[in-house]
Coordinates of C-alpha atoms and ligand atoms in Angstrom, one line a residue:
X1277 CA 0.0 0.0 0.0
X1278 CA 1.1 3.5 -0.7
X1279 CA 1.4 5.0 2.8
X1280 CA 0.2 8.4 1.6
X1281 CA -3.2 6.8 0.8
X1282 CA -3.8 5.5 4.3
X1283 CA -6.7 7.3 6.0
X1284 CA -5.1 6.5 9.4
X1285 CA -2.0 7.9 11.0
X1286 CA -1.9 4.9 13.3
X1287 CA -3.7 1.6 13.1
X1288 CA -3.5 -0.9 15.9
X1289 CA -5.0 -4.3 15.7
X1290 CA -5.2 -7.0 18.4
X1291 CA -2.4 -5.3 20.3
X1292 CA -1.3 -7.2 23.4
X1293 CA 1.4 -6.6 26.0
X1294 CA 2.3 -8.9 28.8
X1295 CA 5.0 -7.8 31.2
X1296 CA 7.0 -10.6 32.7
X1297 CA 8.2 -9.8 36.2
X1298 CA 11.1 -11.8 37.6
X1299 CA 9.4 -14.7 39.4
X1300 CA 6.1 -12.7 39.5
X1301 CA 3.1 -13.5 37.5
X1302 CA 2.9 -12.0 34.0
X1303 CA 1.0 -8.8 33.9
X1304 CA -1.4 -8.2 30.9
X1305 CA -1.1 -4.5 30.6
X1306 CA -2.8 -4.3 27.1
X1307 CA -5.4 -6.9 26.3
X1308 CA -5.7 -7.1 22.5
X1309 CA -6.8 -3.6 21.6
X1310 CA -7.9 -2.1 18.3
X1311 CA -7.4 1.6 17.6
X1312 CA -7.6 3.7 14.5
X1313 CA -6.2 7.2 14.7
X1314 CA -7.4 9.3 11.8
X1315 CA -4.8 11.2 9.9
X1316 CA -4.7 14.8 10.9
X1317 CA -6.8 14.3 14.0
X1318 CA -6.1 15.6 17.5
X1319 CA -6.5 12.4 19.3
X1320 CA -6.9 12.0 23.1
X1321 CA -6.0 8.7 24.7
X1322 CA -7.5 8.8 28.2
X1323 CA -7.8 6.5 31.1
X1324 CA -7.0 6.1 34.8
X1325 CA -3.6 5.2 36.2
X1326 CA -2.4 1.8 35.0
X1327 CA -4.9 1.6 32.1
X1328 CA -2.2 0.8 29.6
X1329 CA -1.9 4.2 27.8
X1330 CA 1.9 4.5 28.2
X1331 CA 2.5 0.9 27.3
X1332 CA 0.5 1.4 24.1
X1333 CA 2.5 4.7 23.4
X1334 CA 5.8 3.1 24.2
X1335 CA 5.1 0.3 21.8
X1336 CA 4.4 2.9 19.1
X1337 CA 7.7 4.6 20.0
X1338 CA 9.6 1.3 19.8
X1339 CA 10.5 1.5 23.5
X1340 CA 8.5 -1.5 24.5
X1341 CA 8.2 -4.7 22.6
X1342 CA 4.6 -5.9 21.9
X1343 CA 3.6 -9.4 22.8
X1344 CA 1.1 -9.8 19.9
X1345 CA -0.8 -7.7 17.4
X1346 CA -0.1 -5.4 14.5
X1347 CA 0.9 -1.7 14.5
X1348 CA 0.9 0.4 11.4
X1349 CA 2.4 3.9 11.6
X1350 CA 1.8 6.3 8.7
X1351 CA 1.0 3.3 6.5
X1352 CA 4.1 1.4 7.5
X1353 CA 3.9 -1.9 9.4
X1354 CA 6.2 -1.6 12.4
X1355 CA 7.4 -5.2 12.0
X1356 CA 8.2 -5.2 8.3
X1357 CA 9.1 -1.5 7.8
X1358 CA 10.4 -0.5 11.2
X1359 CA 12.8 2.3 10.0
X1360 CA 10.1 4.0 7.9
X1361 CA 7.6 3.7 10.7
X1362 CA 10.0 5.4 13.2
X1363 CA 10.5 8.3 10.8
X1364 CA 6.8 9.0 10.7
X1365 CA 6.4 9.5 14.5
X1366 CA 7.9 11.6 17.3
X1367 CA 7.1 10.4 20.8
X1368 CA 7.5 12.4 24.1
X1369 CA 7.5 9.7 26.8
X1370 CA 6.0 10.2 30.2
X1371 CA 9.2 9.3 31.9
X1372 CA 11.8 12.1 32.0
X1373 CA 14.8 10.2 30.7
X1374 CA 17.6 12.4 29.4
X1375 CA 21.2 11.9 28.8
X1376 CA 22.9 14.1 31.4
X1377 CA 26.1 14.6 29.4
X1378 CA 24.9 16.8 26.6
X1379 CA 23.7 20.4 26.7
X1380 CA 20.2 21.2 25.4
X1381 CA 21.6 22.3 22.0
X1382 CA 23.9 19.3 21.7
X1383 CA 21.0 16.9 22.6
X1384 CA 18.8 18.4 19.9
X1385 CA 21.6 18.3 17.3
X1386 CA 22.5 14.7 18.1
X1387 CA 18.9 13.7 17.9
X1388 CA 18.6 15.3 14.5
X1389 CA 21.8 13.4 13.4
X1390 CA 20.2 10.2 14.6
X1391 CA 17.4 10.8 12.1
X1392 CA 19.9 11.6 9.4
X1393 CA 18.9 15.3 9.0
X1394 CA 21.6 17.3 7.3
X1395 CA 23.1 20.2 9.4
X1396 CA 21.6 22.8 7.1
X1397 CA 18.1 21.5 7.5
X1398 CA 18.1 21.2 11.2
X1399 CA 15.8 23.5 13.2
X1400 CA 17.7 23.4 16.5
X1401 CA 17.5 27.1 17.2
X1402 CA 13.9 27.3 16.2
X1403 CA 13.0 24.5 18.6
X1404 CA 15.0 26.0 21.4
X1405 CA 13.1 29.3 20.9
X1406 CA 9.7 27.7 20.6
X1407 CA 10.2 25.6 23.7
X1408 CA 11.3 28.6 25.7
X1409 CA 14.8 27.2 26.3
X1410 CA 16.9 30.1 24.9
X1411 CA 18.4 30.9 28.3
X1412 CA 19.3 27.2 28.8
X1413 CA 20.5 26.3 25.4
X1414 CA 24.0 25.6 26.7
X1415 CA 23.0 24.1 30.0
X1416 CA 23.1 20.4 30.8
X1417 CA 19.9 18.6 31.9
X1418 CA 21.0 18.4 35.5
X1419 CA 20.7 22.1 35.8
X1420 CA 17.2 22.2 34.2
X1421 CA 13.9 22.2 36.2
X1422 CA 11.4 19.4 35.7
X1423 CA 9.3 21.5 33.4
X1424 CA 12.3 22.5 31.3
X1425 CA 13.4 18.9 31.0
X1426 CA 10.0 18.1 29.6
X1427 CA 10.2 20.9 27.1
X1428 CA 13.6 19.5 26.0
X1429 CA 11.9 16.1 25.5
X1430 CA 9.2 17.7 23.5
X1431 CA 11.8 19.5 21.4
X1432 CA 13.6 16.2 20.8
X1433 CA 10.4 14.6 19.5
X1434 CA 10.1 17.5 17.0
X1435 CA 13.5 17.5 15.4
X1436 CA 12.6 15.3 12.4
X1437 CA 9.2 17.1 11.9
X1438 CA 7.2 13.9 12.2
X1439 CA 3.8 13.5 10.7
X1440 CA 2.6 12.1 14.0
X1441 CA 3.4 13.6 17.3
X1442 CA 2.6 11.6 20.4
X1443 CA 2.6 13.3 23.8
X1444 CA 2.4 11.2 26.9
X1445 CA 1.3 13.5 29.8
X1446 CA 3.2 16.5 28.3
X1447 CA 1.8 19.1 30.7
X1448 CA 2.4 17.2 34.0
X1449 CA 4.6 19.6 36.0
X1450 CA 4.6 22.3 33.4
X1451 CA 3.6 25.8 34.5
X1452 CA 0.4 27.5 33.2
X1453 CA 2.2 29.9 30.9
X1454 CA 4.2 27.3 29.1
X1455 CA 1.2 25.0 29.0
X1456 CA -0.8 27.7 27.1
X1457 CA 2.2 28.3 24.9
X1458 CA 2.7 24.6 24.3
X1459 CA -0.9 24.1 23.3
X1460 CA -0.9 27.0 20.9
X1461 CA 2.1 25.5 19.3
X1462 CA 0.7 22.0 19.1
X1463 CA -2.6 23.3 17.8
X1464 CA -0.7 25.1 15.0
X1465 CA 1.2 21.9 14.1
X1466 CA -2.2 20.1 14.0
X1467 CA -3.6 22.8 11.8
X1468 CA -0.7 22.3 9.4
X1469 CA -1.5 18.6 9.2
X1470 CA 0.4 16.9 12.0
X1471 CA -1.6 14.2 13.7
X1472 CA -1.4 14.7 17.5
X1473 CA -1.9 11.9 20.0
X1474 CA -2.2 13.1 23.6
X1475 CA -2.6 11.5 27.0
X1476 CA -3.5 13.7 29.9
X1477 CA -5.2 13.5 33.2
X1478 CA -6.5 17.0 32.8
X1479 CA -9.8 16.2 31.1
X1480 CA -10.7 19.9 30.5
X1481 CA -7.5 20.0 28.4
X1482 CA -8.6 16.9 26.4
X1483 CA -12.1 18.4 26.0
X1484 CA -10.8 21.7 24.7
X1485 CA -8.2 20.2 22.3
X1486 CA -9.1 16.8 21.0
X1487 CA -11.5 16.0 18.2
X1488 CA -11.2 12.2 18.7
X1489 CA -11.1 10.4 22.0
X1490 CA -10.4 6.9 23.1
X1491 CA -10.8 5.8 26.7
X1492 CA -8.8 2.9 28.1
X1493 CA -9.4 1.0 31.3
X1494 CA -7.6 -2.1 32.6
X1495 CA -5.8 -2.7 29.3
X1496 CA -8.9 -2.5 27.1
X1497 CA -10.5 0.3 25.0
X1498 CA -13.9 1.1 26.5
X1499 CA -14.8 3.9 24.1
X1500 CA -13.4 5.4 20.9
X1501 CA -15.3 8.0 18.9
X1502 CA -15.3 11.6 17.9
X1503 CA -15.6 13.9 20.9
X1504 CA -18.9 15.2 19.5
X1505 CA -20.5 11.7 19.2
X1506 CA -19.1 10.6 22.5
X1507 CA -20.7 13.6 24.2
X1508 CA -23.9 13.5 22.3
X1509 CA -24.2 9.7 22.7
X1510 CA -24.1 10.2 26.4
X1511 CA -27.5 11.9 26.1
X1512 CA -27.2 13.9 29.2
X1513 CA -27.3 17.6 29.7
X1514 CA -28.2 19.9 32.6
X1515 CA -30.3 23.0 32.9
X1516 CA -29.7 25.8 35.4
X1517 CA -32.6 28.0 36.2
X1518 CA -32.7 31.3 38.0
X1519 CA -36.1 32.2 39.5
X1520 CA -37.5 35.7 39.8
X1521 CA -38.1 35.1 43.5
X1522 CA -35.3 33.0 45.0
X1523 CA -36.5 30.1 47.2
X1524 CA -35.0 28.8 50.5
X1525 CA -36.4 25.3 50.3
X1526 CA -37.2 22.9 47.4
X1527 CA -40.7 21.5 47.4
X1528 CA -40.6 17.7 47.7
X1529 CA -42.5 17.4 44.4
X1530 CA -39.8 19.2 42.4
X1531 CA -37.1 17.2 44.2
X1532 CA -38.7 14.0 43.1
X1533 CA -38.8 15.3 39.5
X1534 CA -35.1 15.7 39.6
X1535 CA -34.6 19.3 40.5
X1536 CA -31.8 20.3 42.9
X1537 CA -31.5 23.6 44.8
X1538 CA -28.0 25.0 44.5
X1539 CA -26.2 27.1 47.1
X1540 CA -26.5 30.2 44.9
X1541 CA -30.3 29.8 44.8
X1542 CA -30.5 28.5 41.3
X1543 CA -32.2 25.2 40.4
X1544 CA -30.4 22.5 38.5
X1545 CA -31.7 19.5 36.7
X1546 CA -29.9 16.8 34.7
X1547 CA -31.9 15.5 31.8
X1548 CA -31.7 13.3 28.7
X1549 CA -32.2 15.5 25.7
X1550 CA -33.5 12.6 23.6
X1551 CA -36.7 12.1 25.6
X1552 CA -37.1 15.4 27.5
X1553 CA -39.1 18.5 26.6
X1554 CA -37.8 21.7 28.1
X1555 CA -41.3 23.2 28.1
X1556 CA -42.6 20.3 30.3
X1557 CA -39.7 20.7 32.7
X1558 CA -40.4 24.4 33.0
X1559 CA -44.1 23.7 33.4
X1560 CA -43.3 21.8 36.6
X1561 CA -41.8 25.0 38.0
X1562 CA -44.8 27.1 36.8
X1563 CA -47.1 24.7 38.5
X1564 CA -45.6 25.7 41.8
X1565 CA -46.1 29.4 41.0
X1566 CA -42.4 30.0 40.2
X1567 CA -41.4 32.3 37.4
X1568 CA -38.2 31.6 35.4
X1569 CA -36.0 34.7 35.1
X1570 CA -33.2 33.1 33.2
X1571 CA -31.9 29.7 32.2
X1572 CA -28.8 28.1 30.7
X1573 CA -28.1 24.5 29.6
X1574 CA -24.8 22.8 29.3
X1575 CA -23.5 19.5 27.9
X1576 CA -22.2 16.9 30.2
X1577 CA -18.5 17.4 30.7
X1578 CA -16.1 14.9 29.4
X1579 CA -15.1 14.2 33.0
X1580 CA -18.6 12.8 33.8
X1581 CA -18.5 10.6 30.7
X1582 CA -15.0 9.4 31.7
X1583 CA -16.1 8.6 35.2
X1584 CA -19.1 6.7 34.0
X1585 CA -17.2 4.6 31.4
X1586 CA -14.3 3.8 33.7
X1587 CA -16.5 2.8 36.6
X1588 CA -18.5 0.3 34.6
X1589 CA -15.6 -2.0 33.6
Ligands
ATP1963 N1 8.0 -2.3 32.9 C1 6.9 -2.8 33.5 N2 7.0 -4.0 34.1 C2 5.9 -4.5 34.6 N3 4.7 -4.0 34.7 C3 4.5 -2.8 34.0 C4 5.6 -2.1 33.4 N4 5.2 -1.0 32.9 C5 3.9 -0.9 33.2 N5 3.5 -2.0 33.9 C6 2.1 -2.2 34.3 O1 1.2 -2.2 33.2 C7 0.0 -1.6 33.5 C8 -0.2 -0.4 32.6 O2 0.8 0.6 32.9 P1 0.9 1.9 32.0 O3 2.1 2.6 32.4 O4 0.7 1.6 30.5 O5 -0.4 2.7 32.4 P2 -0.9 4.2 32.1 O6 -2.3 4.1 31.5 O7 0.1 4.9 31.3 O8 -1.0 4.9 33.5 P3 -0.7 6.3 34.1 O9 -1.9 7.1 33.9 O10 -0.4 6.1 35.5 O11 0.5 6.9 33.3 C9 0.1 -1.2 35.0 O12 -0.5 -2.2 35.7 C10 1.6 -1.2 35.3 O13 1.8 -1.6 36.6
MG1964 MG1 1.2 6.6 31.6

């Protein structure tokens, strides 16, 4: 197959990983998952601690050997075309592993050399600037803060301008300013066509950035869809109502209909849009003589969906 024709940046089929501890029982960290990451997408791989996210990502990066299954990166099978597959992808691992001997600039140069990028085509200075490491360009990792080390790791993953950038917890320990800067940069890369795969425990980050989301739990994929469908499919919204005359206590009848009285005096109700009629819900309030001054509705947050899906399995 011509890799350029593949609709997927990454295709994973029946992927399994079993870690063998010395003497200990084998640990099935990834239990035969299938994942398709569309080319050009901003893909969030979410899940609680130990779900198997990093294991999956480290297999993509070639850092962990899979037990079984097939991995195709940018159209190249990682078993039969390992070198080509590696060129397609840049991975920022969760673990902060850096060679302590080289300065920031040297580390980036060496890494570019590793990918066979000629000196003239290297973007070392640009990467240093973008990652906010100009002051530290000639410092060794030992003298960098945790957040700066992570920036250097991100820089290293970018040297060969990969089609696919995989970020495993990139903002853990990164300050707010750099976080914003990093997301602006990654968004721009995505706009220019780079596929982004991200794991994060900050679900509001995933909600804001990702257009496709997979949720893993106990080594399995429990959901994988566009963010829109995932959120719509959940069929749950909530409405917040402000009454013209604030009330102190909620009548039992309204409570049994699902209304809750909030500390700020507003009434809140969760509902399923598919079989609810707003008019009828408001009529319940009118029946008690309440007048609605204002209302707003909101979608269920990704966090609620995440909690629901990871508690079921
Ligand atoms: N090198 C290893 N040897 C043995 N077991 C491992 C190893 N690495 C990971 N595991 C186990 O595999 C499972 C999945 O771990 P993994 O690091 O992939 O989870 P994760 O989803 O990335 O979690 P987190 O959100 O904490 O980063 C865990 O039970 C973990 O203990
Ligand atoms: Mg992890």
